[in-house]
Short mmCIF file of C-alpha atoms in Angstrom, two decimals:
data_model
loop_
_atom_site.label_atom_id
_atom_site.label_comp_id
_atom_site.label_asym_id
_atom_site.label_seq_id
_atom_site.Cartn_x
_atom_site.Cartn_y
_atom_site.Cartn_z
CA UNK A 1 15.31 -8.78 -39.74
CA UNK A 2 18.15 -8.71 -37.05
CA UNK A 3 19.96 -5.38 -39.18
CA UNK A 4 15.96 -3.48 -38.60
CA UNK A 5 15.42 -4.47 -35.12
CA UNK A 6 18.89 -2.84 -34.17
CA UNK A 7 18.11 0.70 -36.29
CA UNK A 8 14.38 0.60 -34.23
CA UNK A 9 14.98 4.03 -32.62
CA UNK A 10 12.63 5.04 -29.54
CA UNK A 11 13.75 7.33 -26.13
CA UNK A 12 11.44 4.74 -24.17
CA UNK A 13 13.30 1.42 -23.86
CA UNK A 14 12.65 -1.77 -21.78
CA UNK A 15 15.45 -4.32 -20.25
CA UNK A 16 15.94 -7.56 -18.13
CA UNK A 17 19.01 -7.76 -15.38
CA UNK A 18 19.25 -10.85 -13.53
CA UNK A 19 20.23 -11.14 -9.40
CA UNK A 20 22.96 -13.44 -10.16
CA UNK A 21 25.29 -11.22 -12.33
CA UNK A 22 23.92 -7.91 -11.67
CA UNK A 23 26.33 -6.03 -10.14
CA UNK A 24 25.44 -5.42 -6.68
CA UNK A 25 25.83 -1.38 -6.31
CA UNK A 26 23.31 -1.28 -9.54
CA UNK A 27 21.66 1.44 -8.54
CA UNK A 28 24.69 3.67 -7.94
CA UNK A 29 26.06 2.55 -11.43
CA UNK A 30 22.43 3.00 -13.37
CA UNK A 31 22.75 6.96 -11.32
CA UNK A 32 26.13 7.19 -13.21
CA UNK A 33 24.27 6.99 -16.48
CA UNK A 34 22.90 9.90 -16.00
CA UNK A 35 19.35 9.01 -18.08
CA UNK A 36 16.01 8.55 -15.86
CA UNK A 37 15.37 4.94 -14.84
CA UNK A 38 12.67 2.99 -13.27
CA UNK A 39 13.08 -0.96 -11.70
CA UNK A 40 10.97 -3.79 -10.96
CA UNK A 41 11.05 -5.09 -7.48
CA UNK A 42 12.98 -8.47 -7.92
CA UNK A 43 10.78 -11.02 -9.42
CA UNK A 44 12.00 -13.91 -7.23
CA UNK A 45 8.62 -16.44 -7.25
CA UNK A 46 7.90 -16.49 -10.85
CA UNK A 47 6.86 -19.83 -12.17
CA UNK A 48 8.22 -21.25 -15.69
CA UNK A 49 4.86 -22.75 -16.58
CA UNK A 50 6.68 -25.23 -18.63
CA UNK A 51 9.12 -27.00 -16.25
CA UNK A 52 7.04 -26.05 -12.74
CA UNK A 53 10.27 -24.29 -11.44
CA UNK A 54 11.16 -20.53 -10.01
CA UNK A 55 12.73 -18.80 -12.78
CA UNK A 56 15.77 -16.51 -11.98
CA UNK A 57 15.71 -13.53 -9.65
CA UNK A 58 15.50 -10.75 -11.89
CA UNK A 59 14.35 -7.32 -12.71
CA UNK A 60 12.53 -5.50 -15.49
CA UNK A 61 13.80 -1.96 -16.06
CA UNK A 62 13.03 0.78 -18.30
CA UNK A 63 14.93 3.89 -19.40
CA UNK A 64 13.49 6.79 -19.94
CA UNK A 65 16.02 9.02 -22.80
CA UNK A 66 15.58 12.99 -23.74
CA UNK A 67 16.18 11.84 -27.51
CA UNK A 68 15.49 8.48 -29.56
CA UNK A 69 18.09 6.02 -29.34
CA UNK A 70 18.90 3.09 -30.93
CA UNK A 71 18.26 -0.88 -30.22
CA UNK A 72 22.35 -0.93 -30.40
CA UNK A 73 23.00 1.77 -28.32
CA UNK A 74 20.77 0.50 -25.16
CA UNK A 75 22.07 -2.80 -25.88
CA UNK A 76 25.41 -2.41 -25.32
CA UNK A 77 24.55 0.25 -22.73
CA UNK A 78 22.79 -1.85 -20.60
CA UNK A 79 24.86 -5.33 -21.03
CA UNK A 80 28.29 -3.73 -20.44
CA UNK A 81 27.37 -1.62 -17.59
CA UNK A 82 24.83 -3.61 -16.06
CA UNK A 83 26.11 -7.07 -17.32
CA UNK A 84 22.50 -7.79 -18.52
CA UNK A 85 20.76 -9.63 -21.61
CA UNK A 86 22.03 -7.80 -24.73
CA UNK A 87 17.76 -7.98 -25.58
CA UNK A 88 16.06 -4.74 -25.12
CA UNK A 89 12.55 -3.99 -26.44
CA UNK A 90 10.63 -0.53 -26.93
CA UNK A 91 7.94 0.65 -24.47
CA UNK A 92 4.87 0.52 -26.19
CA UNK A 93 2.59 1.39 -22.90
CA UNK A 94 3.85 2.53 -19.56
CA UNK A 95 0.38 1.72 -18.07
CA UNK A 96 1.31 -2.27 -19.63
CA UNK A 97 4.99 -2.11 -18.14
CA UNK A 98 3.63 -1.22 -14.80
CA UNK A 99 1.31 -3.95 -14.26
CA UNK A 100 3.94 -5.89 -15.49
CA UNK A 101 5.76 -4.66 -13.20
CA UNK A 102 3.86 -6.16 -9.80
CA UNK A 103 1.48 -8.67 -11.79
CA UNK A 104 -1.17 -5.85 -11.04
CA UNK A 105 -3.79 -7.75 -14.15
CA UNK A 106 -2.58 -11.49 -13.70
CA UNK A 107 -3.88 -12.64 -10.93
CA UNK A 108 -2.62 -15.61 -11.71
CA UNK A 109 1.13 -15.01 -11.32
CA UNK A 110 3.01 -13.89 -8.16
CA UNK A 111 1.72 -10.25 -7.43
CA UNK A 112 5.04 -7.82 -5.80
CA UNK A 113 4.93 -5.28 -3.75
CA UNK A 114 4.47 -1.81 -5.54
CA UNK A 115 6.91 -0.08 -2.47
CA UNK A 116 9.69 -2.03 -3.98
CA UNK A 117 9.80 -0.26 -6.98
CA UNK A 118 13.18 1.55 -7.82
CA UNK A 119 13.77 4.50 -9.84
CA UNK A 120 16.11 6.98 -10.26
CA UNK A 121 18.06 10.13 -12.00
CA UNK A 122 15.20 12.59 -11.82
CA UNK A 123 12.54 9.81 -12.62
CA UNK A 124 9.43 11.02 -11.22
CA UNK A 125 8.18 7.85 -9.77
CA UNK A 126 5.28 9.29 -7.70
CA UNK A 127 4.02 10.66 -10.59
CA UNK A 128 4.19 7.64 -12.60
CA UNK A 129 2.68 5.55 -9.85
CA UNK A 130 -0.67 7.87 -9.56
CA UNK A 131 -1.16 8.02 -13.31
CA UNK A 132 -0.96 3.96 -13.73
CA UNK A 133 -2.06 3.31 -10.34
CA UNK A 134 -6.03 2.25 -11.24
CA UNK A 135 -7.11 1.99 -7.45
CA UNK A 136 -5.29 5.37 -7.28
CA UNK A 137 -8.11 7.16 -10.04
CA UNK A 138 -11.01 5.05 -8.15
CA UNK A 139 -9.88 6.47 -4.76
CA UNK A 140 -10.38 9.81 -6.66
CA UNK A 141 -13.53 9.26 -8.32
CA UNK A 142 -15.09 8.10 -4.89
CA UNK A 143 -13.35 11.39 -3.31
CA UNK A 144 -14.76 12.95 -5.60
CA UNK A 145 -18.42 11.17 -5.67
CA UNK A 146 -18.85 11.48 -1.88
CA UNK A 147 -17.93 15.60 -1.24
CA UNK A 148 -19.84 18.61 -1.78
CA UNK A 149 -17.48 20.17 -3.85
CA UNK A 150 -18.65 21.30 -6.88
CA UNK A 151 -15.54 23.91 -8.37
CA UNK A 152 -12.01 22.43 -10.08
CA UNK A 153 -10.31 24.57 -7.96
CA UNK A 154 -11.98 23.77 -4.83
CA UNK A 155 -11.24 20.19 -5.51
CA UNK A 156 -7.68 20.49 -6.60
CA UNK A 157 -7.04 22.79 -3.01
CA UNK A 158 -9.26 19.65 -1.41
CA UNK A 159 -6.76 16.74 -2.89
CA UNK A 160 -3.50 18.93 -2.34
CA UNK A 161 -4.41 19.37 1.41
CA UNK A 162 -5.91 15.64 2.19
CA UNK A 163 -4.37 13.38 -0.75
CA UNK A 164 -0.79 15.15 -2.04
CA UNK A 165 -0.11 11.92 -3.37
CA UNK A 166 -2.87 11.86 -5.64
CA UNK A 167 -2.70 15.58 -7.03
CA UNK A 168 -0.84 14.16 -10.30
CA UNK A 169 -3.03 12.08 -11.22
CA UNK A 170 -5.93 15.10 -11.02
CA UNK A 171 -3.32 17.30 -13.14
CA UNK A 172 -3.15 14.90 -15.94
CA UNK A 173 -6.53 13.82 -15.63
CA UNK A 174 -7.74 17.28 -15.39
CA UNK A 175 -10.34 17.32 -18.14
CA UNK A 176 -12.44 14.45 -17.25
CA UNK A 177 -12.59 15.62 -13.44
CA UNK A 178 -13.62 19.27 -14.66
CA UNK A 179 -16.04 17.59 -16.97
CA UNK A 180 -17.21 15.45 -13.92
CA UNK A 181 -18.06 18.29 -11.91
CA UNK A 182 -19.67 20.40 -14.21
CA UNK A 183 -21.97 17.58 -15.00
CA UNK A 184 -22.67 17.06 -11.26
CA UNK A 185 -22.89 20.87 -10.61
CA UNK A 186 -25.68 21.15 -13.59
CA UNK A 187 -27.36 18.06 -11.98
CA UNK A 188 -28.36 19.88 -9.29
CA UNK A 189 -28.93 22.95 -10.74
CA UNK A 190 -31.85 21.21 -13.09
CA UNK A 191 -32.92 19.15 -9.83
CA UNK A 192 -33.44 22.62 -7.83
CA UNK A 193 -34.91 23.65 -10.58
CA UNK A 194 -37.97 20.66 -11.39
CA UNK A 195 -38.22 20.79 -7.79
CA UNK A 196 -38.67 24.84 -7.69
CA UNK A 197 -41.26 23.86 -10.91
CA UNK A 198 -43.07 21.35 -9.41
CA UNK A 199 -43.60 23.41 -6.00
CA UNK A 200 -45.00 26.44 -8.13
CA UNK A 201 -47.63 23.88 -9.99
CA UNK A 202 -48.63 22.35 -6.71
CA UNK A 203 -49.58 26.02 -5.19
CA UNK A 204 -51.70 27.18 -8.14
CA UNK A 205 -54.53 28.32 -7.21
CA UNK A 206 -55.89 29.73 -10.72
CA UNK A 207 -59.74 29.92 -11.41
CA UNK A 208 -59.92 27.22 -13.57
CA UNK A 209 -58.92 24.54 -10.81
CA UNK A 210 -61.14 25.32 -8.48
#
């Protein structure tokens, strides 16, 4: 079991570092890696349910490789140069790992601050923030809801002029917004048009009703 776990091979892996051995220029040393990285804020008020007392400062952290790599590889990459927990795990859902992140779903734990998120070596971390972000796609919808606007491109031009931070998540959501406003575009097109209808019946003034 121990031999498959360390030939699992993914270019999305998870990690722990605690505060206490961490080395305290991490972020210039996780640069020096040269692989895109994103960090936890430090979870310093988490509860071990079992004994009632904080658990350890630490961070979660997730690389981000071009190619697949191996459980060994990150390992050893991430406990020599970082001096963390040899335990790495593969990223199954980046929209899990960042509630994890802040506690965004468990209202029942500590919640962090989402401005103390770290990244790093190219990591787009605005990006990844919008798409994850769910009060980031409501602000949209509501945007969205509430305007007048009733072309993709009008709407895109509208968000990259008032809301620049939210224009990724409109790129990668693309198809549901376009579907969006073509529904709401034909909704008032078939409105107009009952309306137009029922105006036409009300005014006829044909022989047989009088």
């Amino acid at each position: 079991m121990e031999k498959r776990k360390k030939e699992q091979r993914s270019n999305k892996w998870a990690f722990l570092m605690y505060q206490e051995s961490s080395p305290t220029d991490y972020l210039e040393v996780l640069e020096e890696i040269h692989v895109p990285f994103i960090l936890s804020p430090w979870h310093d008020k988490d509860v071990n349910r079992a004994t009632g007392k904080l658990k350890k400062s630490h961070k979660h952290g997730a690389f981000f490789f071009d190619s697949l790599k191996s459980y060994s590889q990150v390992s050893q990459l991430i406990s020599h140069k970082l001096n963390a927990p040899a335990h790495v795990e593969i990223i199954m859902s980046p929209k899990g790992m960042y509630d994890y992140f802040i506690h965004a779903e468990n209202k029942e734990k500590t919640s962090y601050n989402i401005d103390d998120i770290e990244s790093g070596s190219g990591f787009e971390l605005n990006q990844f923030l919008a798409e994850n972000n769910d009060d980031l796609l409501a602000n949209i919808y509501e945007v969205l809801r509430n305007s007048n606007l009733k072309e993709f491109a009008d709407f895109t031009d509208f968000v990259a002029e008032k809301f620049p931070e939210l224009l990724p998540v409109v790129f990668n959501k693309s198809y549901f917004f376009k579907m969006y406003l073509d529904s709401k575009r034909f909704q008032e097109i078939n409105r107009k048009s009952n309306n137009q209808n029922t105006k036409i019946f009300k005014n006829d003034k044909s022989p047989d009703s009088k």
